[in-house]
GROMACS .gro file of N, CA and C in nm:
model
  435
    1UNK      N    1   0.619  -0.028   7.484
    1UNK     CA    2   0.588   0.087   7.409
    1UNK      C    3   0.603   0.057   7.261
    2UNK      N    4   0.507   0.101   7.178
    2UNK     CA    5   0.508   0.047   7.067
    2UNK      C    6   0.577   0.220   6.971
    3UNK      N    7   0.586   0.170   6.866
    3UNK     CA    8   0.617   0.329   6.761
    3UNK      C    9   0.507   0.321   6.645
    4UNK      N   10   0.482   0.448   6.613
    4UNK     CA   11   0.338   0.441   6.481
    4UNK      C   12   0.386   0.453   6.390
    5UNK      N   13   0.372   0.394   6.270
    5UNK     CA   14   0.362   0.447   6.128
    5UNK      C   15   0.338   0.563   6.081
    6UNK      N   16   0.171   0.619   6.171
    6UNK     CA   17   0.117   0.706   6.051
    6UNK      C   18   0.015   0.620   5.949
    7UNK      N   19   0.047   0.480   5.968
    7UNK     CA   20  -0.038   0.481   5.818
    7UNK      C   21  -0.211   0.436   5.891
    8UNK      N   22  -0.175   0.381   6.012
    8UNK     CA   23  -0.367   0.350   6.066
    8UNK      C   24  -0.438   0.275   6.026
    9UNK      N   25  -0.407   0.192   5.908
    9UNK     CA   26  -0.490   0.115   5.824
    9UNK      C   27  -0.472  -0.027   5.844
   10UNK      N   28  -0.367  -0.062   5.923
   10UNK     CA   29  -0.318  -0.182   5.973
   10UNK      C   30  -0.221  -0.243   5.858
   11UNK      N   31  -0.195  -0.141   5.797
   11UNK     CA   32  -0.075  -0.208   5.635
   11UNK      C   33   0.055  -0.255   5.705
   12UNK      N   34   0.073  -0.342   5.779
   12UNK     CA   35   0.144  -0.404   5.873
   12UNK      C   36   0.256  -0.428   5.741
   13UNK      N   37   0.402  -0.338   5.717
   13UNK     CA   38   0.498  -0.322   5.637
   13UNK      C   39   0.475  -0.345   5.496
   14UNK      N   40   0.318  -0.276   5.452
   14UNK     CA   41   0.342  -0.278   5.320
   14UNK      C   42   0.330  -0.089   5.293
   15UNK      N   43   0.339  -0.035   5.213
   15UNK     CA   44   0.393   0.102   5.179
   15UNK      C   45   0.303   0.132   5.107
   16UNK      N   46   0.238   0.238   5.101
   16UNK     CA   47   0.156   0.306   5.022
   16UNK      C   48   0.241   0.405   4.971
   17UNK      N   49   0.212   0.399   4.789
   17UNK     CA   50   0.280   0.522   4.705
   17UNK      C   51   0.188   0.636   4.669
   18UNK      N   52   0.124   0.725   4.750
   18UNK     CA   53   0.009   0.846   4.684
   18UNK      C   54   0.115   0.835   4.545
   19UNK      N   55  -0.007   0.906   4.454
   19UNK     CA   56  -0.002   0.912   4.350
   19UNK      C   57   0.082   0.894   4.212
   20UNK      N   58   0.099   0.762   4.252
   20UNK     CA   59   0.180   0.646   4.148
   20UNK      C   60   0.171   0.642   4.016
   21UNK      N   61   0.251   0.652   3.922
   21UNK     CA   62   0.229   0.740   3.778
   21UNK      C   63   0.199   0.558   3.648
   22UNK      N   64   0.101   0.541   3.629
   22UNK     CA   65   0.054   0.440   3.598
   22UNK      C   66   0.080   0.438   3.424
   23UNK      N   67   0.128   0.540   3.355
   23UNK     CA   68   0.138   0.553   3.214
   23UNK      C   69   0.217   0.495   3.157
   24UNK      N   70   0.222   0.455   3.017
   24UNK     CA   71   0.327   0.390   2.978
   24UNK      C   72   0.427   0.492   2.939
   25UNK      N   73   0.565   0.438   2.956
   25UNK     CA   74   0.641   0.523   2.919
   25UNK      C   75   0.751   0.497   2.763
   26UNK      N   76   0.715   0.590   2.665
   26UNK     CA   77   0.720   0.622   2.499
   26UNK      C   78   0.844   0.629   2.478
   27UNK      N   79   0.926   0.654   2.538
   27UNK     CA   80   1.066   0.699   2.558
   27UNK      C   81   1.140   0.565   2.412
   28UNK      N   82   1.117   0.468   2.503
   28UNK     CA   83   1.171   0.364   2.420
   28UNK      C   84   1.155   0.312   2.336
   29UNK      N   85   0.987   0.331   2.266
   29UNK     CA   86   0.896   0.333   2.141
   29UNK      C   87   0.956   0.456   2.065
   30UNK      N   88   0.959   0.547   2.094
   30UNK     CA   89   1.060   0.637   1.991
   30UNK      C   90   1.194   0.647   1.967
   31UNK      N   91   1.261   0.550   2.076
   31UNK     CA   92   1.390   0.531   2.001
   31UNK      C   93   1.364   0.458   1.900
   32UNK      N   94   1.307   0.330   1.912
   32UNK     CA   95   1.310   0.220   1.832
   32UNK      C   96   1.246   0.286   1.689
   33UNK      N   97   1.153   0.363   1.676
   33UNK     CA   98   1.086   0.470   1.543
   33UNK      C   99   1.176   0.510   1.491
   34UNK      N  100   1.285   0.585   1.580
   34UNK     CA  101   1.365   0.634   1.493
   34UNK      C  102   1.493   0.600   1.418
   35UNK      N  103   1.538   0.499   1.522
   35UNK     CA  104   1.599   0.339   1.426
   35UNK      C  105   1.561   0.248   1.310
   36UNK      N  106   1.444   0.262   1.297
   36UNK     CA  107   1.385   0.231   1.197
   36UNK      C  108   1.353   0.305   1.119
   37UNK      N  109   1.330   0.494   1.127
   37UNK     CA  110   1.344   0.553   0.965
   37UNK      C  111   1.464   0.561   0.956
   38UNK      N  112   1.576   0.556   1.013
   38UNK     CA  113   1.734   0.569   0.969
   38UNK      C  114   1.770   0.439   0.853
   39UNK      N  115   1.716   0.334   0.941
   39UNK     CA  116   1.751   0.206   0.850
   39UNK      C  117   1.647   0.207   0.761
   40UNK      N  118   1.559   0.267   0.765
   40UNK     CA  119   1.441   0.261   0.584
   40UNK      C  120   1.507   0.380   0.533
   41UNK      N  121   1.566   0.507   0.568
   41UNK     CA  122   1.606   0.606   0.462
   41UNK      C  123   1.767   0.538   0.417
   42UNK      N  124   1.800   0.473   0.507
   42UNK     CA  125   1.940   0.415   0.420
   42UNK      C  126   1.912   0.336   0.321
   43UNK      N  127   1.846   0.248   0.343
   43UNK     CA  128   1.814   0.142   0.225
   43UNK      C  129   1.727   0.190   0.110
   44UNK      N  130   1.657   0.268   0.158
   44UNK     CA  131   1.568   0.343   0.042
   44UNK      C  132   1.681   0.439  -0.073
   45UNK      N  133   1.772   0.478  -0.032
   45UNK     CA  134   1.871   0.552  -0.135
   45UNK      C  135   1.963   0.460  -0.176
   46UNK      N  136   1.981   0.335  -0.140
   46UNK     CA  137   2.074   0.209  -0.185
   46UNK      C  138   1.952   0.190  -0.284
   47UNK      N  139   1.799   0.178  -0.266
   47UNK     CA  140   1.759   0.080  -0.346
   47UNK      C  141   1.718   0.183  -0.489
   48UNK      N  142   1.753   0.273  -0.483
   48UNK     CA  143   1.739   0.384  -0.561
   48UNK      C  144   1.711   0.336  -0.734
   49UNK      N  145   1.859   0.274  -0.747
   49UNK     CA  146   1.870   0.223  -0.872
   49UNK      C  147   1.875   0.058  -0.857
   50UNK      N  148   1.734  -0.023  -0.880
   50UNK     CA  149   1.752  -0.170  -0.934
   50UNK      C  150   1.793  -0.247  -1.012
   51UNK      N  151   1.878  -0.161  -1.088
   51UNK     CA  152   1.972  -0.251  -1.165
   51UNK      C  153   2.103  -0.256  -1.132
   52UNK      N  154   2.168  -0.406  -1.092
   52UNK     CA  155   2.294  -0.383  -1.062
   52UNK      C  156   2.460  -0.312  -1.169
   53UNK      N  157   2.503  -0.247  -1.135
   53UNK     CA  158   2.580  -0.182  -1.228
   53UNK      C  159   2.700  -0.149  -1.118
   54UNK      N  160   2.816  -0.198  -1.157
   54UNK     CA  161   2.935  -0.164  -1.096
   54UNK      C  162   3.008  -0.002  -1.199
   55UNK      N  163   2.991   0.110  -1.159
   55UNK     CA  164   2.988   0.246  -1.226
   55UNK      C  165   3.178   0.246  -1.179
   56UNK      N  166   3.262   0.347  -1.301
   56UNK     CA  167   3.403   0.358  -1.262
   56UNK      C  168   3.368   0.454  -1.139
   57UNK      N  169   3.499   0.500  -1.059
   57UNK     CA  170   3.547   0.565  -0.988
   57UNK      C  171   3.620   0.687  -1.059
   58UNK      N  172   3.576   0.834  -1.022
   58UNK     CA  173   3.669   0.924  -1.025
   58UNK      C  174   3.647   1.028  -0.918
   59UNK      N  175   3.788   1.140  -0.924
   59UNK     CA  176   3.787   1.208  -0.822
   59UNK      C  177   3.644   1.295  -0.823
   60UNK      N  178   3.627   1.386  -0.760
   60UNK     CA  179   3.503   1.496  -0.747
   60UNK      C  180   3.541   1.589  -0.644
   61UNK      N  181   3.499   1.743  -0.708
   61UNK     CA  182   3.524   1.847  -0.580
   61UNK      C  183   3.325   1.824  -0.528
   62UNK      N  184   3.258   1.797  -0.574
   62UNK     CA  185   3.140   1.760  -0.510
   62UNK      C  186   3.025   1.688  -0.547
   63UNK      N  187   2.899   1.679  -0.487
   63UNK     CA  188   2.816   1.562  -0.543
   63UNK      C  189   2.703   1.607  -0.580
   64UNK      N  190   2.654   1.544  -0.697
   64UNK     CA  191   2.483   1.604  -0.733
   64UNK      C  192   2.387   1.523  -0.735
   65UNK      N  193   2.302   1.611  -0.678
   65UNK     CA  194   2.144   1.514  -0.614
   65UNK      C  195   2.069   1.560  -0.711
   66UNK      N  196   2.095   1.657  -0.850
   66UNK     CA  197   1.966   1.671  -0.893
   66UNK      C  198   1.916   1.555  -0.980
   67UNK      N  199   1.760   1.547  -0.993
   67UNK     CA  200   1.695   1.436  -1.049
   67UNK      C  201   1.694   1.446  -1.182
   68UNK      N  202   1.744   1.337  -1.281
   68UNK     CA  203   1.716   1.327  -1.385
   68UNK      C  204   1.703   1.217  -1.459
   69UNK      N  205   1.619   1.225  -1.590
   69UNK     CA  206   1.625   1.026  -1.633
   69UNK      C  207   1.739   0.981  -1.624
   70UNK      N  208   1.756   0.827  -1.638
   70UNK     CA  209   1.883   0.773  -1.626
   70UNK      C  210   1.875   0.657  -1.702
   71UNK      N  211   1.948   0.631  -1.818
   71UNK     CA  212   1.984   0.534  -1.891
   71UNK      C  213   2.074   0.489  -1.859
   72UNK      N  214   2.076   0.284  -1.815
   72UNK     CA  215   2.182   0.224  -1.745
   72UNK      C  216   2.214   0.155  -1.907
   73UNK      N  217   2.344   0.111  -1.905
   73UNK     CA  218   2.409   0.034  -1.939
   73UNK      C  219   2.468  -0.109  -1.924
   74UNK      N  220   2.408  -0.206  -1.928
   74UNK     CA  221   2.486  -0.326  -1.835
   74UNK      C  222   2.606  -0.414  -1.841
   75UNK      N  223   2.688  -0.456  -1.788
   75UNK     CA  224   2.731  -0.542  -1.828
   75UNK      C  225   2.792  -0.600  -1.975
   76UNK      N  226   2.637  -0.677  -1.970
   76UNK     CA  227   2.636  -0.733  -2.092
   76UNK      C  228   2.585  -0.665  -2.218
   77UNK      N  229   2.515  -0.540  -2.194
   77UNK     CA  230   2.499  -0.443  -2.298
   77UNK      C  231   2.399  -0.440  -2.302
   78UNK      N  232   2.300  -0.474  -2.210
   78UNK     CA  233   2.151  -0.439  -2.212
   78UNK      C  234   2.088  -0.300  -2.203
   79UNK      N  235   2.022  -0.229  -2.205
   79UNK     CA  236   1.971  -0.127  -2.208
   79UNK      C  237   1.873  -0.083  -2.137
   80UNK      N  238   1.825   0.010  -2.026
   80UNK     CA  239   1.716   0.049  -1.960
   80UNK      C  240   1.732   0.203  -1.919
   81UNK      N  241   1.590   0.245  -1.965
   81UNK     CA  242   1.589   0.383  -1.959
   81UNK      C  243   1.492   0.393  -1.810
   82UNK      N  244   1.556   0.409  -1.687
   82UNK     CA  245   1.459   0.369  -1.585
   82UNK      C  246   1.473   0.211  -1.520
   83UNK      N  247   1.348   0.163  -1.509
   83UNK     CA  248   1.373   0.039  -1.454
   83UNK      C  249   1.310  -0.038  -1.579
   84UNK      N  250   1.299   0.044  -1.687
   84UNK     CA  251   1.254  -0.046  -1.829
   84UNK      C  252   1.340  -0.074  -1.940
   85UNK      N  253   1.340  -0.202  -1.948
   85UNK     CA  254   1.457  -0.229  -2.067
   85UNK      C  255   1.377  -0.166  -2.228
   86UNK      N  256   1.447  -0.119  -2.287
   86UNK     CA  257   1.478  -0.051  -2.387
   86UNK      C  258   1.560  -0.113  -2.529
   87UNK      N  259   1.491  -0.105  -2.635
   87UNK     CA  260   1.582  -0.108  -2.730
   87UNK      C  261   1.662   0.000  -2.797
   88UNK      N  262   1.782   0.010  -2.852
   88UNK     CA  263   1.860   0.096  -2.901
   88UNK      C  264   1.824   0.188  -3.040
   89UNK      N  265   1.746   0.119  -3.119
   89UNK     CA  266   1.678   0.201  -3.220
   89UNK      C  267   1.561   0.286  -3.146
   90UNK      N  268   1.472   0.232  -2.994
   90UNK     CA  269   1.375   0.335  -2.980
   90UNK      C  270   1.423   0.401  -2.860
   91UNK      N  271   1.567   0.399  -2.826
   91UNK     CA  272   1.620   0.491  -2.709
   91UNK      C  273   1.611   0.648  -2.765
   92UNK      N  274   1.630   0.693  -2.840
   92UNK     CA  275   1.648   0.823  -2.874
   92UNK      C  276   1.459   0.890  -2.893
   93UNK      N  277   1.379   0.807  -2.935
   93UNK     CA  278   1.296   0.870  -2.937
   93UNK      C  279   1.170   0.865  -2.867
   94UNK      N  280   1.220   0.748  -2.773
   94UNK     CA  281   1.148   0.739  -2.639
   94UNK      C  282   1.184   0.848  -2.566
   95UNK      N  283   1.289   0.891  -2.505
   95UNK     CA  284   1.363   0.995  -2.423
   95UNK      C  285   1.313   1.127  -2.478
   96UNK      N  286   1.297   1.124  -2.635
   96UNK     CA  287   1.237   1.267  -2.678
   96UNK      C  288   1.118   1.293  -2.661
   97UNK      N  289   1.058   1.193  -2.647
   97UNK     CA  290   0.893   1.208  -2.670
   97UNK      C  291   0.892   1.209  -2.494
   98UNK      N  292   0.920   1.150  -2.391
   98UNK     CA  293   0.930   1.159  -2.319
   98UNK      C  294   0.994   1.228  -2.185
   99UNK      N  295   1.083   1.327  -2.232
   99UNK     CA  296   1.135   1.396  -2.138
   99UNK      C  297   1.145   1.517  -2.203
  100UNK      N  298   1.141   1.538  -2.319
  100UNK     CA  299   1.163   1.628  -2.484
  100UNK      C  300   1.314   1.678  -2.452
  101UNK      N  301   1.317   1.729  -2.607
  101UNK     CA  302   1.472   1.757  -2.660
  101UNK      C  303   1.546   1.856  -2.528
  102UNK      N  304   1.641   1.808  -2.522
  102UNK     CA  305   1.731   1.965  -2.462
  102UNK      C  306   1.730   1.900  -2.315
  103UNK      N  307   1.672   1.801  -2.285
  103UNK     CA  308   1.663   1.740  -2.168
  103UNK      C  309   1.806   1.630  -2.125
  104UNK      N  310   1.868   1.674  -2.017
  104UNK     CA  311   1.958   1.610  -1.975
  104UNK      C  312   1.928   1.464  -1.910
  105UNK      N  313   2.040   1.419  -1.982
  105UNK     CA  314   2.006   1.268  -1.934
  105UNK      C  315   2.098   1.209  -1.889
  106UNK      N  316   2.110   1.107  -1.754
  106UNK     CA  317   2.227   1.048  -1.682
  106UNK      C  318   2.222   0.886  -1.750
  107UNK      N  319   2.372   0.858  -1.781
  107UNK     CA  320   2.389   0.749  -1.800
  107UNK      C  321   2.524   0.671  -1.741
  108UNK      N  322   2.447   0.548  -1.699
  108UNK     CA  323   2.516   0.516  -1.596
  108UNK      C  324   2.568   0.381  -1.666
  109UNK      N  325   2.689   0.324  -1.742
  109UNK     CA  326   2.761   0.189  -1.734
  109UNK      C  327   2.874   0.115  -1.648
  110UNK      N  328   2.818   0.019  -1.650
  110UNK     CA  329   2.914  -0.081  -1.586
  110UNK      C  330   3.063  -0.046  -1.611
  111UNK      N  331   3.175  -0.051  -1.583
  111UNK     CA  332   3.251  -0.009  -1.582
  111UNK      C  333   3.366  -0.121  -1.660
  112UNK      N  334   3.287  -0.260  -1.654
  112UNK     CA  335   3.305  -0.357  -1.737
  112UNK      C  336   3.277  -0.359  -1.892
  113UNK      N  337   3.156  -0.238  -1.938
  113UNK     CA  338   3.110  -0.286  -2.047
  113UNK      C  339   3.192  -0.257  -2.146
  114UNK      N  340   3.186  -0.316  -2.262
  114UNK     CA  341   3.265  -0.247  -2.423
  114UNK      C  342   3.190  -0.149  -2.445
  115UNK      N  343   3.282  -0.048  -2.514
  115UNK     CA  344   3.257   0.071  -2.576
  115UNK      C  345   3.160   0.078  -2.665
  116UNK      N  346   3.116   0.002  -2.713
  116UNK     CA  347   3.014  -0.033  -2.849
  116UNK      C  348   2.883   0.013  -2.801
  117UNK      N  349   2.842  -0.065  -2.691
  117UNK     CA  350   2.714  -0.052  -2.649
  117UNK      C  351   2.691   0.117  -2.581
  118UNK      N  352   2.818   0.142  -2.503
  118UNK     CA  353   2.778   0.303  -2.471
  118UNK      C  354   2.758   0.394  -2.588
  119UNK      N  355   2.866   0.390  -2.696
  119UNK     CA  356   2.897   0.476  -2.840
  119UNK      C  357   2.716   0.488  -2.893
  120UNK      N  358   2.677   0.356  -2.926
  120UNK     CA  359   2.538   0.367  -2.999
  120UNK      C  360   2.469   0.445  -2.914
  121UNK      N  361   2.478   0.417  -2.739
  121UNK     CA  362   2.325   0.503  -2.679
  121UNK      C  363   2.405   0.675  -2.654
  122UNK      N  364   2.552   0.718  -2.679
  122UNK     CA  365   2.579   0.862  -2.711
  122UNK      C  366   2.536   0.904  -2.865
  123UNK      N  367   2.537   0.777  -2.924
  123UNK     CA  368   2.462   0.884  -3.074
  123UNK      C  369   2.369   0.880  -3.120
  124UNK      N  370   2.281   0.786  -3.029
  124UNK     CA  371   2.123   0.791  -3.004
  124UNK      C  372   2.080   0.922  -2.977
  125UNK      N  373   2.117   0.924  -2.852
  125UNK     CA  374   2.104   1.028  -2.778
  125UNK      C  375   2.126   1.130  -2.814
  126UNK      N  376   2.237   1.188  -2.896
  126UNK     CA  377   2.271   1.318  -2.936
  126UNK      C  378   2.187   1.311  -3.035
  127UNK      N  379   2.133   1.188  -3.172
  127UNK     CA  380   2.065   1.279  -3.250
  127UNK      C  381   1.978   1.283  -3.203
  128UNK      N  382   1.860   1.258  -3.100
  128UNK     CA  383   1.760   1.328  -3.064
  128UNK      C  384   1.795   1.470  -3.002
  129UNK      N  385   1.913   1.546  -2.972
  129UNK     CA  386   1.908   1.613  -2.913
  129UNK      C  387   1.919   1.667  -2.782
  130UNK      N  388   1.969   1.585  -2.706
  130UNK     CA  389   1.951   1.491  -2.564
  130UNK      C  390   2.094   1.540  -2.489
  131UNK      N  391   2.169   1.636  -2.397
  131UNK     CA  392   2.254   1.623  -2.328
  131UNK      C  393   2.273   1.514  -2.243
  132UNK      N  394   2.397   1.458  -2.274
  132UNK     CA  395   2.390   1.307  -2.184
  132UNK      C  396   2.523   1.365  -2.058
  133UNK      N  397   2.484   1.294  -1.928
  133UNK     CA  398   2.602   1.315  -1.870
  133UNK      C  399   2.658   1.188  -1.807
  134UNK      N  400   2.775   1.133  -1.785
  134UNK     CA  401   2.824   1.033  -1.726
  134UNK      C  402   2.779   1.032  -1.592
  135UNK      N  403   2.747   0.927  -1.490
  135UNK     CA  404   2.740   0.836  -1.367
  135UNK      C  405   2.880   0.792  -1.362
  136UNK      N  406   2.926   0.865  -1.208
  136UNK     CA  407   3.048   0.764  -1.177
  136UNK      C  408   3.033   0.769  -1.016
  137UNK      N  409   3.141   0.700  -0.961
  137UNK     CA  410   3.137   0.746  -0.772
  137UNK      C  411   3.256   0.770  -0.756
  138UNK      N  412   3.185   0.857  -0.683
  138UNK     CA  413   3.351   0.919  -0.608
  138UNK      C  414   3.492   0.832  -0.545
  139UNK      N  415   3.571   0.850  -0.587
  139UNK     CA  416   3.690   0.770  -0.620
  139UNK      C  417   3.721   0.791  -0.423
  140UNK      N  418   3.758   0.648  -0.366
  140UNK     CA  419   3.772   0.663  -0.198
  140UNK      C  420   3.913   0.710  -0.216
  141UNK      N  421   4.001   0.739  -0.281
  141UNK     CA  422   4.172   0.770  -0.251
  141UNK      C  423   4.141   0.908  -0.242
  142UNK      N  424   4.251   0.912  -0.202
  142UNK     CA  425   4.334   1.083  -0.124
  142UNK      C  426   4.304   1.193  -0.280
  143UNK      N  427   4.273   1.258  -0.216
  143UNK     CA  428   4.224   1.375  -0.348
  143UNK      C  429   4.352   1.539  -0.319
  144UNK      N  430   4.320   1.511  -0.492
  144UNK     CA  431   4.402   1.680  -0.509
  144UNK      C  432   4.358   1.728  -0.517
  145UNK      N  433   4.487   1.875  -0.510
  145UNK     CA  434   4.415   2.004  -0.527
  145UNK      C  435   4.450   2.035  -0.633
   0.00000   0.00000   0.00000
């Protein structure tokens, strides 16, 4: 006495799957998408500013994202308003003609540099008219109240 399958076709132990889902599956193409805008929006706000500048540390009750020009300071006392180096006689009236008076401006020095080179681009800056504000980062130690 023999026993049947059911299947009739003579598929002597191979298995038929009705309607076997043949698509690719995205699942793992969108993880990997989204691993990759995490790691392009991280690096994209590191690469923010191309000039290297080690800025001091102080405390902060919080942080500001608003956009404004930014005059770096380097080091060695170089000058760039942006990612363009700049001279110190046409800092004040580049920034005016270009952003005009009354316009706040971030300036960011090395934390290494002499006082000399910041002093000239604060009285650049003020006689055009120019609110300047300091660049620093938030200090990693234990904060007061």
């Amino acid at each position: 006495m023999a026993i049947s399958t059911g299947l009739g076709n003579g598929s002597r132990g191979r298995r038929s799957y009705p309607g076997a889902v043949s698509d690719i599956n995205v699942t793992p193409f969108v993880d990997v998408l989204l691993v990759v805008l995490v790691i392009f929006m991280m690096t994209s706000h590191v690469m923010e500013f191309g000039i290297e500048v080690d800025v001091p540390a102080v405390r902060t009750t919080r942080e500001s994202f608003k956009e404004l020009p930014i005059v770096t300071v380097t080091r060695d006392g170089e000058l760039y308003l942006g990612e363009n180096r700049v001279n110190i006689n046409e800092l004040g009236e580049v920034v005016k003609n270009k952003y005009g008076a009354g316009q706040a401006v971030y300036l960011r020095a090395d934390k290494q540099t002499i006082y000399d080179p910041i002093a000239q681009v604060l009285a650049a800056l003020g006689d055009a008219g120019v609110a300047v504000n300091m660049v620093t980062k938030p200090d990693e130690g234990p904060r007061r109240r």
